[in-house]
Amino acid sequence: MEDCLFCKFVKNEIKTEKVYEDGDFIIIRDINPQAKNHFLAIPKKHFKYLAEMTADDAATVGRILKKISELKDLLGLDGGYRLVINQGDDAGQTVPHLHVHILSGQKMGWQPA
Ligand code: 5GP
Ligand code: ZN
C-alpha cells in the first residue's frame, strides 16, 4: 500500500525502532504514549478493518494476540494490560492500517465498562 506510514515502517522505508518482529508483525513504541507503556502491534499485511480479513488474516491476528500475551517482560504485562483496536472514525482511527494498541505499566484511568 503506497503512502501508508505503517507499511513504510514494516518495509523499513521509514526507520523506526522495532522492539519485536517476526513473520506476522512488528511491535513499535507509540510516538504519543497514552500509558506508561504504549506499544503498537502492526501486522505486516496492509488492511484497515477487521471486516476485511480473510480467514488467513484472521489466523494471523490470532497468532499476533497469542504472541503479545507471551511477551510479558518486553511489554511489561505482569500487572495486567489493555489491548485496543480502533476501527473507523467514531473510534478515532487515524492510521488506516490495522494495529493493536498495547497499554501497560499502570492502572488504566478510563474503564470501558
Ligand atoms: P489510531 O488512532 O489509528 O488507533 O492509532 C494510531 C497511533 O499511531 C496513534 O496512537 C499515534 O500516536 C501513532 N503514531 C502516529 N504516527 C506515528 C509515528 O510516526 N511513529 C510512531 N511510533 N507512532 C505513530
Ligand atoms: Zn499499510
PDB file of C-alpha atoms and ligand atoms in Angstrom:
ATOM      1  CA  MET A   1       0.000   0.000   0.000  1.00  0.00           C
ATOM      2  CA  GLU A   2       1.594   3.238  -1.134  1.00  0.00           C
ATOM      3  CA  ASP A   3       1.653   6.172   1.260  1.00  0.00           C
ATOM      4  CA  CYS A   4       0.815   4.061   4.300  1.00  0.00           C
ATOM      5  CA  LEU A   5       3.021   5.030   7.241  1.00  0.00           C
ATOM      6  CA  PHE A   6       2.837   1.629   8.893  1.00  0.00           C
ATOM      7  CA  CYS A   7       3.612  -0.214   5.635  1.00  0.00           C
ATOM      8  CA  LYS A   8       6.695   2.002   5.373  1.00  0.00           C
ATOM      9  CA  PHE A   9       7.740   1.005   8.908  1.00  0.00           C
ATOM     10  CA  VAL A  10       7.197  -2.660   8.043  1.00  0.00           C
ATOM     11  CA  LYS A  11       9.309  -2.374   4.863  1.00  0.00           C
ATOM     12  CA  ASN A  12      11.972  -0.208   6.543  1.00  0.00           C
ATOM     13  CA  GLU A  13      11.272   2.595   4.077  1.00  0.00           C
ATOM     14  CA  ILE A  14      10.959   4.833   7.135  1.00  0.00           C
ATOM     15  CA  LYS A  15      13.248   3.985  10.032  1.00  0.00           C
ATOM     16  CA  THR A  16      11.709   3.211  13.390  1.00  0.00           C
ATOM     17  CA  GLU A  17      12.838   1.171  16.370  1.00  0.00           C
ATOM     18  CA  LYS A  18      11.150  -2.225  16.263  1.00  0.00           C
ATOM     19  CA  VAL A  19      11.038  -3.764  19.715  1.00  0.00           C
ATOM     20  CA  TYR A  20       9.858  -7.072  18.213  1.00  0.00           C
ATOM     21  CA  GLU A  21       9.479  -8.557  14.734  1.00  0.00           C
ATOM     22  CA  ASP A  22       8.503 -11.907  13.301  1.00  0.00           C
ATOM     23  CA  GLY A  23       6.956 -13.079  10.033  1.00  0.00           C
ATOM     24  CA  ASP A  24       3.496 -11.844  11.019  1.00  0.00           C
ATOM     25  CA  PHE A  25       4.028  -8.430  12.562  1.00  0.00           C
ATOM     26  CA  ILE A  26       6.181  -5.748  14.150  1.00  0.00           C
ATOM     27  CA  ILE A  27       5.888  -4.007  17.502  1.00  0.00           C
ATOM     28  CA  ILE A  28       6.948  -0.369  17.910  1.00  0.00           C
ATOM     29  CA  ARG A  29       6.532   2.217  20.675  1.00  0.00           C
ATOM     30  CA  ASP A  30       3.716   4.710  20.116  1.00  0.00           C
ATOM     31  CA  ILE A  31       5.084   8.186  19.409  1.00  0.00           C
ATOM     32  CA  ASN A  32       2.409   9.739  21.671  1.00  0.00           C
ATOM     33  CA  PRO A  33       2.120   7.359  24.643  1.00  0.00           C
ATOM     34  CA  GLN A  34      -1.211   7.227  26.483  1.00  0.00           C
ATOM     35  CA  ALA A  35       0.082   4.956  29.283  1.00  0.00           C
ATOM     36  CA  LYS A  36       3.439   4.273  30.942  1.00  0.00           C
ATOM     37  CA  ASN A  37       4.000   1.635  28.268  1.00  0.00           C
ATOM     38  CA  HIS A  38       2.256   2.115  24.931  1.00  0.00           C
ATOM     39  CA  PHE A  39       3.172  -0.140  22.031  1.00  0.00           C
ATOM     40  CA  LEU A  40       1.627  -0.756  18.632  1.00  0.00           C
ATOM     41  CA  ALA A  41       1.428  -4.257  17.143  1.00  0.00           C
ATOM     42  CA  ILE A  42       1.273  -3.868  13.366  1.00  0.00           C
ATOM     43  CA  PRO A  43       0.531  -6.793  11.020  1.00  0.00           C
ATOM     44  CA  LYS A  44       2.888  -6.889   8.035  1.00  0.00           C
ATOM     45  CA  LYS A  45      -0.059  -7.193   5.643  1.00  0.00           C
ATOM     46  CA  HIS A  46      -1.951  -3.988   4.922  1.00  0.00           C
ATOM     47  CA  PHE A  47      -5.652  -3.865   5.701  1.00  0.00           C
ATOM     48  CA  LYS A  48      -7.646  -1.253   7.595  1.00  0.00           C
ATOM     49  CA  TYR A  49     -10.593  -3.110   9.066  1.00  0.00           C
ATOM     50  CA  LEU A  50     -11.154  -6.412  10.810  1.00  0.00           C
ATOM     51  CA  ALA A  51     -14.136  -6.741   8.465  1.00  0.00           C
ATOM     52  CA  GLU A  52     -11.743  -7.019   5.501  1.00  0.00           C
ATOM     53  CA  MET A  53      -9.865 -10.003   6.884  1.00  0.00           C
ATOM     54  CA  THR A  54      -9.594 -13.279   5.036  1.00  0.00           C
ATOM     55  CA  ALA A  55      -9.533 -16.489   7.064  1.00  0.00           C
ATOM     56  CA  ASP A  56      -5.729 -16.426   6.781  1.00  0.00           C
ATOM     57  CA  ASP A  57      -5.623 -12.835   8.037  1.00  0.00           C
ATOM     58  CA  ALA A  58      -7.819 -13.810  10.996  1.00  0.00           C
ATOM     59  CA  ALA A  59      -5.419 -16.655  11.810  1.00  0.00           C
ATOM     60  CA  THR A  60      -2.531 -14.178  11.626  1.00  0.00           C
ATOM     61  CA  VAL A  61      -4.247 -11.773  14.014  1.00  0.00           C
ATOM     62  CA  GLY A  62      -4.930 -14.702  16.347  1.00  0.00           C
ATOM     63  CA  ARG A  63      -1.224 -15.584  16.333  1.00  0.00           C
ATOM     64  CA  ILE A  64      -0.359 -11.927  16.958  1.00  0.00           C
ATOM     65  CA  LEU A  65      -2.628 -11.777  20.031  1.00  0.00           C
ATOM     66  CA  LYS A  66      -1.114 -15.004  21.364  1.00  0.00           C
ATOM     67  CA  LYS A  67       2.421 -13.726  20.818  1.00  0.00           C
ATOM     68  CA  ILE A  68       1.654 -10.397  22.515  1.00  0.00           C
ATOM     69  CA  SER A  69       0.467 -12.302  25.597  1.00  0.00           C
ATOM     70  CA  GLU A  70       3.767 -14.205  25.664  1.00  0.00           C
ATOM     71  CA  LEU A  71       5.996 -11.094  25.506  1.00  0.00           C
ATOM     72  CA  LYS A  72       5.386 -10.308  29.176  1.00  0.00           C
ATOM     73  CA  ASP A  73       8.784  -8.889  30.061  1.00  0.00           C
ATOM     74  CA  LEU A  74       9.326  -6.966  26.841  1.00  0.00           C
ATOM     75  CA  LEU A  75       5.901  -5.313  27.004  1.00  0.00           C
ATOM     76  CA  GLY A  76       5.620  -5.015  30.810  1.00  0.00           C
ATOM     77  CA  LEU A  77       2.472  -7.137  31.032  1.00  0.00           C
ATOM     78  CA  ASP A  78       2.848  -8.603  34.519  1.00  0.00           C
ATOM     79  CA  GLY A  79       0.468  -6.230  36.296  1.00  0.00           C
ATOM     80  CA  GLY A  80      -2.172  -6.516  33.597  1.00  0.00           C
ATOM     81  CA  TYR A  81      -2.626  -4.752  30.303  1.00  0.00           C
ATOM     82  CA  ARG A  82      -5.146  -3.446  27.802  1.00  0.00           C
ATOM     83  CA  LEU A  83      -5.391  -4.070  24.063  1.00  0.00           C
ATOM     84  CA  VAL A  84      -7.274  -1.589  21.875  1.00  0.00           C
ATOM     85  CA  ILE A  85      -8.130  -1.749  18.163  1.00  0.00           C
ATOM     86  CA  ASN A  86      -9.668   1.468  16.873  1.00  0.00           C
ATOM     87  CA  GLN A  87     -11.933   0.941  13.886  1.00  0.00           C
ATOM     88  CA  GLY A  88     -13.164   3.883  11.870  1.00  0.00           C
ATOM     89  CA  ASP A  89     -13.986   7.492  12.587  1.00  0.00           C
ATOM     90  CA  ASP A  90     -16.106   7.135  15.720  1.00  0.00           C
ATOM     91  CA  ALA A  91     -13.272   5.229  17.389  1.00  0.00           C
ATOM     92  CA  GLY A  92     -10.739   7.831  16.267  1.00  0.00           C
ATOM     93  CA  GLN A  93      -8.717   5.578  13.962  1.00  0.00           C
ATOM     94  CA  THR A  94      -6.074   7.819  12.428  1.00  0.00           C
ATOM     95  CA  VAL A  95      -3.803   5.334  10.654  1.00  0.00           C
ATOM     96  CA  PRO A  96      -5.604   3.222   8.022  1.00  0.00           C
ATOM     97  CA  HIS A  97      -3.553   0.072   8.669  1.00  0.00           C
ATOM     98  CA  LEU A  98      -4.891  -2.309  11.318  1.00  0.00           C
ATOM     99  CA  HIS A  99      -2.934  -2.142  14.557  1.00  0.00           C
ATOM    100  CA  VAL A 100      -3.349  -3.238  18.151  1.00  0.00           C
ATOM    101  CA  HIS A 101      -2.549  -0.724  20.877  1.00  0.00           C
ATOM    102  CA  ILE A 102      -0.838  -2.409  23.844  1.00  0.00           C
ATOM    103  CA  LEU A 103      -1.138  -0.371  27.057  1.00  0.00           C
ATOM    104  CA  SER A 104       0.538  -1.480  30.277  1.00  0.00           C
ATOM    105  CA  GLY A 105       2.592  -0.486  33.298  1.00  0.00           C
ATOM    106  CA  GLN A 106      -0.104   1.403  35.211  1.00  0.00           C
ATOM    107  CA  LYS A 107      -3.718   1.332  36.338  1.00  0.00           C
ATOM    108  CA  MET A 108      -5.851   2.491  33.428  1.00  0.00           C
ATOM    109  CA  GLY A 109      -7.673   5.771  34.061  1.00  0.00           C
ATOM    110  CA  TRP A 110     -10.690   5.014  31.887  1.00  0.00           C
ATOM    111  CA  GLN A 111     -12.872   1.921  32.054  1.00  0.00           C
ATOM    112  CA  PRO A 112     -14.939   0.871  29.054  1.00  0.00           C
ATOM    113  CA  ALA A 113     -17.417  -0.911  31.345  1.00  0.00           C
TER     114      ALA A 113
HETATM  115  P1  5GP B   1      -5.092   5.044  15.834  1.00  0.00           P
HETATM  116  O1  5GP B   1      -5.534   6.426  16.252  1.00  0.00           O
HETATM  117  O2  5GP B   1      -5.147   4.895  14.321  1.00  0.00           O
HETATM  118  O3  5GP B   1      -5.782   3.918  16.539  1.00  0.00           O
HETATM  119  O4  5GP B   1      -3.595   4.921  16.282  1.00  0.00           O
HETATM  120  C1  5GP B   1      -2.527   5.428  15.567  1.00  0.00           C
HETATM  121  C2  5GP B   1      -1.382   5.565  16.528  1.00  0.00           C
HETATM  122  O5  5GP B   1      -0.193   5.729  15.786  1.00  0.00           O
HETATM  123  C3  5GP B   1      -1.507   6.780  17.455  1.00  0.00           C
HETATM  124  O6  5GP B   1      -1.531   6.345  18.806  1.00  0.00           O
HETATM  125  C4  5GP B   1      -0.270   7.610  17.134  1.00  0.00           C
HETATM  126  O7  5GP B   1       0.297   8.206  18.273  1.00  0.00           O
HETATM  127  C5  5GP B   1       0.653   6.587  16.500  1.00  0.00           C
HETATM  128  N1  5GP B   1       1.584   7.161  15.535  1.00  0.00           N
HETATM  129  C6  5GP B   1       1.264   8.037  14.538  1.00  0.00           C
HETATM  130  N2  5GP B   1       2.361   8.362  13.837  1.00  0.00           N
HETATM  131  C7  5GP B   1       3.395   7.666  14.403  1.00  0.00           C
HETATM  132  C8  5GP B   1       4.799   7.605  14.103  1.00  0.00           C
HETATM  133  O8  5GP B   1       5.319   8.230  13.187  1.00  0.00           O
HETATM  134  N3  5GP B   1       5.550   6.769  14.886  1.00  0.00           N
HETATM  135  C9  5GP B   1       5.001   6.061  15.924  1.00  0.00           C
HETATM  136  N4  5GP B   1       5.836   5.290  16.635  1.00  0.00           N
HETATM  137  N5  5GP B   1       3.678   6.111  16.225  1.00  0.00           N
HETATM  138  C10 5GP B   1       2.899   6.899  15.477  1.00  0.00           C
HETATM  139 ZN    ZN B   2      -0.284  -0.216   5.442  1.00  0.00          ZN
END
